[in-house]
Amino acid sequence: MNKIDLERNSAAAPPPIAGEEVICLFAFAQYDGALERRPPEAVLERRLILHRVGSVAALIGVVPVADYCGADAERRLADVAWLAPRVRRHAALVDWAAQWSSVFPAPFGTLYESLDSLTAFTHAHVATIAEFLQAVAGKEEWELRGTARLDEAESLDRLARAAWPDWCELTPGKRYMRLCRDRNALIEQGRAEAGAFICAFVTDLKPLTATVRRHEANRRPNGADEPELIARYSLLVGKPDVAALQERVRDASARASHGHVTIALSGPWPPFSFRPDLKPPR
């Protein structure tokens, strides 16, 4: 596939957009001389444009409106074979932009009916976007997850020994009866202990993080063999501090494993979790 040249324009001289097309926003970035790089080869948009509004550039594609609106759009958006390559391409373009600038990533399928509407939106928020891009420069988002297997026999026995001083003196039958009666309370106690351990650990990471955001943990495992999610955090980390962060997580995970708790780090990701909420202009 041939590479597609990146069109450049400004709000003062917008390119023509056909009536059957819409604007798809991939990301906002800082506008400077480093934008002369070519986009990746896996770009299927017929046109890829860098639209400048003040100090901010919007990386956008021009896509057929029928892809996302109309009678067939719902069917397409439910079709993994159609959707998956477009989601991957969206992520690839955000990653590409992040090579030369900090980015304000847009969720997949962020559409504007015209370049004028995108320009008006960007003008309304250009100061906020520019401030965000400056704040995340040189930083990466990492996700930290704490999981546990609290309902396994070994975990329940450890929790019972800690909670009930007479546990070791009970006969197997009496242990079984107590677990039948108090199993849920025991698991809830283990959940609280695991959450407190992870929370304290994340607090200790403050010197290595610029910002921390805690997310709601959906505690239900997706499958019988999956551990329970105890806590989930997004960490904004300066690139020089990533190696130290990874080492701290490895050490904490080794300590937590004695309580059947796992702490895992994944990333880096574009800073989705730290974007300010931009309201449509009135």
Coordinates of C-alpha atoms in Angstrom, one line a residue:
M1 CA 0.0 0.0 0.0
N2 CA 1.3 3.4 -0.9
K3 CA 1.9 5.9 1.8
I4 CA -0.6 8.7 2.1
D5 CA 0.7 12.3 2.3
L6 CA -0.4 14.3 5.3
E7 CA -2.3 17.4 4.2
R8 CA -1.7 20.5 6.3
N9 CA -4.0 23.4 6.6
S10 CA -5.2 26.0 9.1
A11 CA -8.6 27.2 10.3
A12 CA -8.1 30.3 8.0
A13 CA -7.8 28.1 4.9
P14 CA -9.8 24.9 5.4
P15 CA -9.7 22.2 2.7
P16 CA -12.9 21.3 0.8
I17 CA -15.0 18.5 2.3
A18 CA -17.7 16.7 0.3
G19 CA -21.3 16.6 1.6
E20 CA -21.2 12.8 1.9
E21 CA -18.1 12.9 4.1
V22 CA -17.6 13.6 7.8
I23 CA -14.5 14.5 9.9
C24 CA -13.1 11.8 12.2
L25 CA -10.8 13.1 14.9
F26 CA -7.9 10.9 16.0
A27 CA -6.1 13.3 18.4
F28 CA -5.0 16.8 19.2
A29 CA -1.3 17.5 19.2
Q30 CA 1.1 20.4 19.5
Y31 CA 1.7 22.2 16.2
D32 CA 5.4 22.7 15.5
G33 CA 8.0 22.0 12.9
A34 CA 8.3 18.3 13.8
L35 CA 5.1 17.5 11.9
E36 CA 6.9 16.8 8.7
R37 CA 6.9 13.1 9.2
R38 CA 4.9 10.8 7.1
P39 CA 2.0 8.9 8.6
P40 CA 2.2 5.1 8.9
E41 CA 1.5 2.9 5.8
A42 CA -1.5 1.2 7.4
V43 CA -3.7 4.3 6.8
L44 CA -6.8 3.6 4.8
E45 CA -8.4 7.0 5.0
R46 CA -8.5 8.6 1.6
R47 CA -7.4 11.8 3.2
L48 CA -5.4 12.5 6.4
I49 CA -5.2 16.1 7.5
L50 CA -3.4 18.0 10.1
H51 CA -5.8 20.9 10.9
R52 CA -4.1 23.8 12.7
V53 CA -6.1 26.0 15.2
G54 CA -3.8 28.3 17.0
S55 CA -1.0 26.3 18.8
V56 CA -3.0 23.1 18.5
A57 CA -3.2 20.7 15.6
A58 CA -6.1 18.2 15.1
L59 CA -5.1 15.0 13.3
I60 CA -8.2 14.1 11.4
G61 CA -9.4 11.8 8.6
V62 CA -12.2 12.4 6.1
V63 CA -14.5 9.4 6.0
P64 CA -17.7 8.5 4.3
V65 CA -20.7 9.5 6.4
A66 CA -22.4 6.2 5.5
D67 CA -19.8 4.3 7.4
Y68 CA -21.1 5.6 10.7
C69 CA -24.6 6.9 10.0
G70 CA -27.6 5.5 8.3
A71 CA -29.3 2.1 7.9
D72 CA -26.2 0.0 7.6
A73 CA -24.1 1.8 10.2
E74 CA -25.4 -0.2 13.2
R75 CA -24.7 -3.5 11.5
R76 CA -21.2 -2.4 10.6
L77 CA -20.4 -1.2 14.1
A78 CA -21.4 -4.6 15.4
D79 CA -19.3 -6.4 12.9
V80 CA -15.9 -7.2 14.4
A81 CA -14.4 -7.9 11.0
W82 CA -15.3 -4.3 9.9
L83 CA -14.7 -2.6 13.3
A84 CA -11.4 -4.2 14.5
P85 CA -9.1 -2.9 11.7
R86 CA -10.5 0.6 12.1
V87 CA -10.0 0.6 15.9
R88 CA -6.4 -0.6 15.4
R89 CA -5.8 2.0 12.8
H90 CA -7.1 4.7 15.1
A91 CA -4.7 3.5 17.8
A92 CA -1.8 3.4 15.3
L93 CA -2.4 7.0 14.3
V94 CA -2.5 8.2 17.9
D95 CA 0.7 6.3 18.6
W96 CA 2.3 7.8 15.5
A97 CA 1.3 11.3 16.6
A98 CA 2.8 10.6 20.0
Q99 CA 6.2 10.1 18.4
W100 CA 6.6 13.8 17.7
S101 CA 4.3 15.4 20.2
S102 CA 2.3 14.9 23.4
V103 CA -1.2 14.0 22.4
F104 CA -4.8 14.5 23.5
P105 CA -6.2 11.2 22.2
A106 CA -9.8 11.1 21.0
P107 CA -12.0 8.0 21.5
F108 CA -12.6 5.9 18.4
G109 CA -15.5 7.2 16.4
T110 CA -15.3 10.9 17.4
L111 CA -17.0 12.6 14.5
Y112 CA -17.7 16.1 13.4
E113 CA -20.2 16.9 10.6
S114 CA -17.9 19.5 9.1
L115 CA -14.5 21.1 9.4
D116 CA -16.3 24.3 10.7
S117 CA -17.8 22.4 13.6
L118 CA -14.4 20.9 14.5
T119 CA -12.8 24.3 14.3
A120 CA -15.4 25.9 16.5
F121 CA -15.0 23.1 19.1
T122 CA -11.2 23.5 19.0
H123 CA -11.3 27.3 19.3
A124 CA -13.5 27.0 22.3
H125 CA -11.0 24.7 24.1
V126 CA -7.7 25.5 22.6
A127 CA -6.2 26.9 25.8
T128 CA -7.3 23.8 27.8
I129 CA -6.0 21.4 25.2
A130 CA -2.7 23.3 24.9
E131 CA -2.3 23.2 28.7
F132 CA -3.0 19.5 28.8
L133 CA -0.5 18.8 26.1
Q134 CA 2.1 20.7 28.0
A135 CA 1.2 18.9 31.3
V136 CA 1.6 15.4 29.7
A137 CA 4.8 16.2 27.7
G138 CA 7.4 13.6 28.4
K139 CA 5.0 11.4 30.4
E140 CA 3.2 8.1 29.8
E141 CA 0.0 6.5 31.1
W142 CA 0.4 3.2 32.9
E143 CA -2.3 1.0 34.3
L144 CA -1.9 -0.7 37.6
R145 CA -4.2 -3.5 38.5
G146 CA -4.5 -5.5 41.8
T147 CA -6.3 -8.8 41.6
A148 CA -6.8 -11.6 44.1
R149 CA -8.1 -15.2 44.3
L150 CA -9.9 -15.0 47.6
D151 CA -12.2 -18.0 47.2
E152 CA -9.6 -20.6 46.8
A153 CA -9.1 -23.1 49.6
E154 CA -5.6 -22.0 50.5
S155 CA -6.7 -18.3 50.6
L156 CA -9.7 -19.1 52.7
D157 CA -7.6 -21.1 55.1
R158 CA -5.1 -18.2 55.5
L159 CA -7.9 -15.7 56.0
A160 CA -9.6 -18.0 58.6
R161 CA -6.3 -18.5 60.6
A162 CA -5.9 -14.7 60.8
A163 CA -9.6 -14.0 61.6
W164 CA -10.4 -16.8 64.0
P165 CA -7.9 -17.8 66.7
D166 CA -9.5 -21.1 67.3
W167 CA -9.5 -22.2 63.6
C168 CA -6.6 -24.6 63.9
E169 CA -8.3 -26.4 66.9
L170 CA -11.6 -27.1 65.0
T171 CA -12.3 -30.4 63.5
P172 CA -12.7 -30.6 59.7
G173 CA -16.4 -30.8 60.1
K174 CA -16.7 -27.7 62.3
R175 CA -14.4 -25.8 59.9
Y176 CA -16.6 -26.7 57.0
M177 CA -19.7 -25.5 58.9
R178 CA -18.1 -22.2 59.9
L179 CA -17.0 -21.6 56.3
C180 CA -20.5 -22.3 55.1
R181 CA -21.8 -19.7 57.6
D182 CA -19.2 -17.0 57.4
R183 CA -17.5 -17.5 54.0
N184 CA -18.8 -14.3 52.4
A185 CA -17.7 -12.2 55.5
L186 CA -14.3 -13.8 55.3
I187 CA -13.8 -13.0 51.6
E188 CA -15.0 -9.4 52.2
Q189 CA -12.4 -9.1 54.9
G190 CA -9.7 -10.4 52.6
R191 CA -10.9 -8.0 49.9
A192 CA -10.6 -5.1 52.3
E193 CA -7.1 -6.1 53.3
A194 CA -6.0 -6.5 49.7
G195 CA -7.5 -3.1 48.7
A196 CA -5.8 -1.4 51.7
F197 CA -2.4 -3.0 50.7
I198 CA -2.7 -1.8 47.1
C199 CA -3.9 1.7 48.1
A200 CA -0.9 2.1 50.5
F201 CA 1.4 0.9 47.8
V202 CA 0.0 3.4 45.2
T203 CA 0.4 6.2 47.8
D204 CA 4.1 5.2 48.2
L205 CA 4.5 5.6 44.4
K206 CA 3.8 9.3 44.6
P207 CA 7.4 10.4 44.1
L208 CA 7.4 8.5 40.8
T209 CA 4.0 9.7 39.5
A210 CA 2.8 13.0 38.2
T211 CA -0.9 12.1 38.7
V212 CA -2.8 9.1 39.9
R213 CA -6.4 8.3 39.0
R214 CA -8.4 5.5 40.7
H215 CA -11.1 3.7 38.7
E216 CA -14.1 1.8 39.9
A217 CA -13.2 -1.9 40.1
N218 CA -15.7 -4.3 38.5
R219 CA -15.2 -7.2 40.9
R220 CA -16.9 -9.9 38.9
P221 CA -14.4 -12.2 37.1
N222 CA -15.2 -12.8 33.5
G223 CA -14.6 -16.5 33.9
A224 CA -14.3 -19.1 36.7
D225 CA -10.5 -19.2 36.3
E226 CA -10.0 -15.5 36.4
P227 CA -9.0 -13.6 39.6
E228 CA -11.2 -10.9 41.1
L229 CA -10.3 -7.3 40.3
I230 CA -9.6 -5.5 43.6
A231 CA -8.3 -2.1 42.4
R232 CA -7.4 -0.3 39.2
Y233 CA -5.4 2.8 38.9
S234 CA -4.1 5.0 36.0
L235 CA -0.6 6.5 36.7
L236 CA 0.9 9.4 34.7
V237 CA 4.6 8.8 34.8
G238 CA 7.6 10.7 33.5
K239 CA 9.6 8.5 31.1
P240 CA 12.8 8.7 33.2
D241 CA 10.8 7.2 36.1
V242 CA 9.3 4.2 34.3
A243 CA 12.1 1.7 35.1
A244 CA 12.0 2.6 38.8
L245 CA 8.2 2.2 38.8
Q246 CA 8.4 -1.2 37.1
E247 CA 10.9 -2.4 39.7
R248 CA 8.7 -1.2 42.6
V249 CA 5.8 -3.0 41.2
R250 CA 7.8 -6.3 40.8
D251 CA 8.9 -6.0 44.5
A252 CA 5.3 -5.3 45.7
S253 CA 3.8 -8.1 43.7
A254 CA 6.3 -10.6 45.2
R255 CA 5.3 -9.4 48.7
A256 CA 1.6 -9.5 47.9
S257 CA 1.7 -13.0 46.4
H258 CA 1.8 -14.5 49.9
G259 CA -1.8 -13.2 50.3
H260 CA -2.8 -14.5 46.8
V261 CA -2.8 -10.9 45.6
T262 CA -1.2 -10.0 42.2
I263 CA -0.2 -6.5 41.3
A264 CA 0.4 -5.9 37.6
L265 CA 1.5 -3.0 35.4
S266 CA 0.6 -2.5 31.8
G267 CA 1.4 0.2 29.3
P268 CA 2.4 2.6 28.1
W269 CA -0.8 4.1 26.8
P270 CA -1.8 7.5 25.5
P271 CA -3.0 9.6 28.4
F272 CA -6.7 8.8 28.0
S273 CA -7.5 8.8 31.7
F274 CA -6.2 12.3 32.4
R275 CA -7.9 14.3 29.6
P276 CA -10.1 17.2 30.8
D277 CA -13.8 17.0 29.9
L278 CA -14.4 19.2 26.9
K279 CA -18.0 20.4 26.6
P280 CA -19.5 21.3 23.2
P281 CA -19.5 25.1 22.7
R282 CA -22.8 26.8 23.1

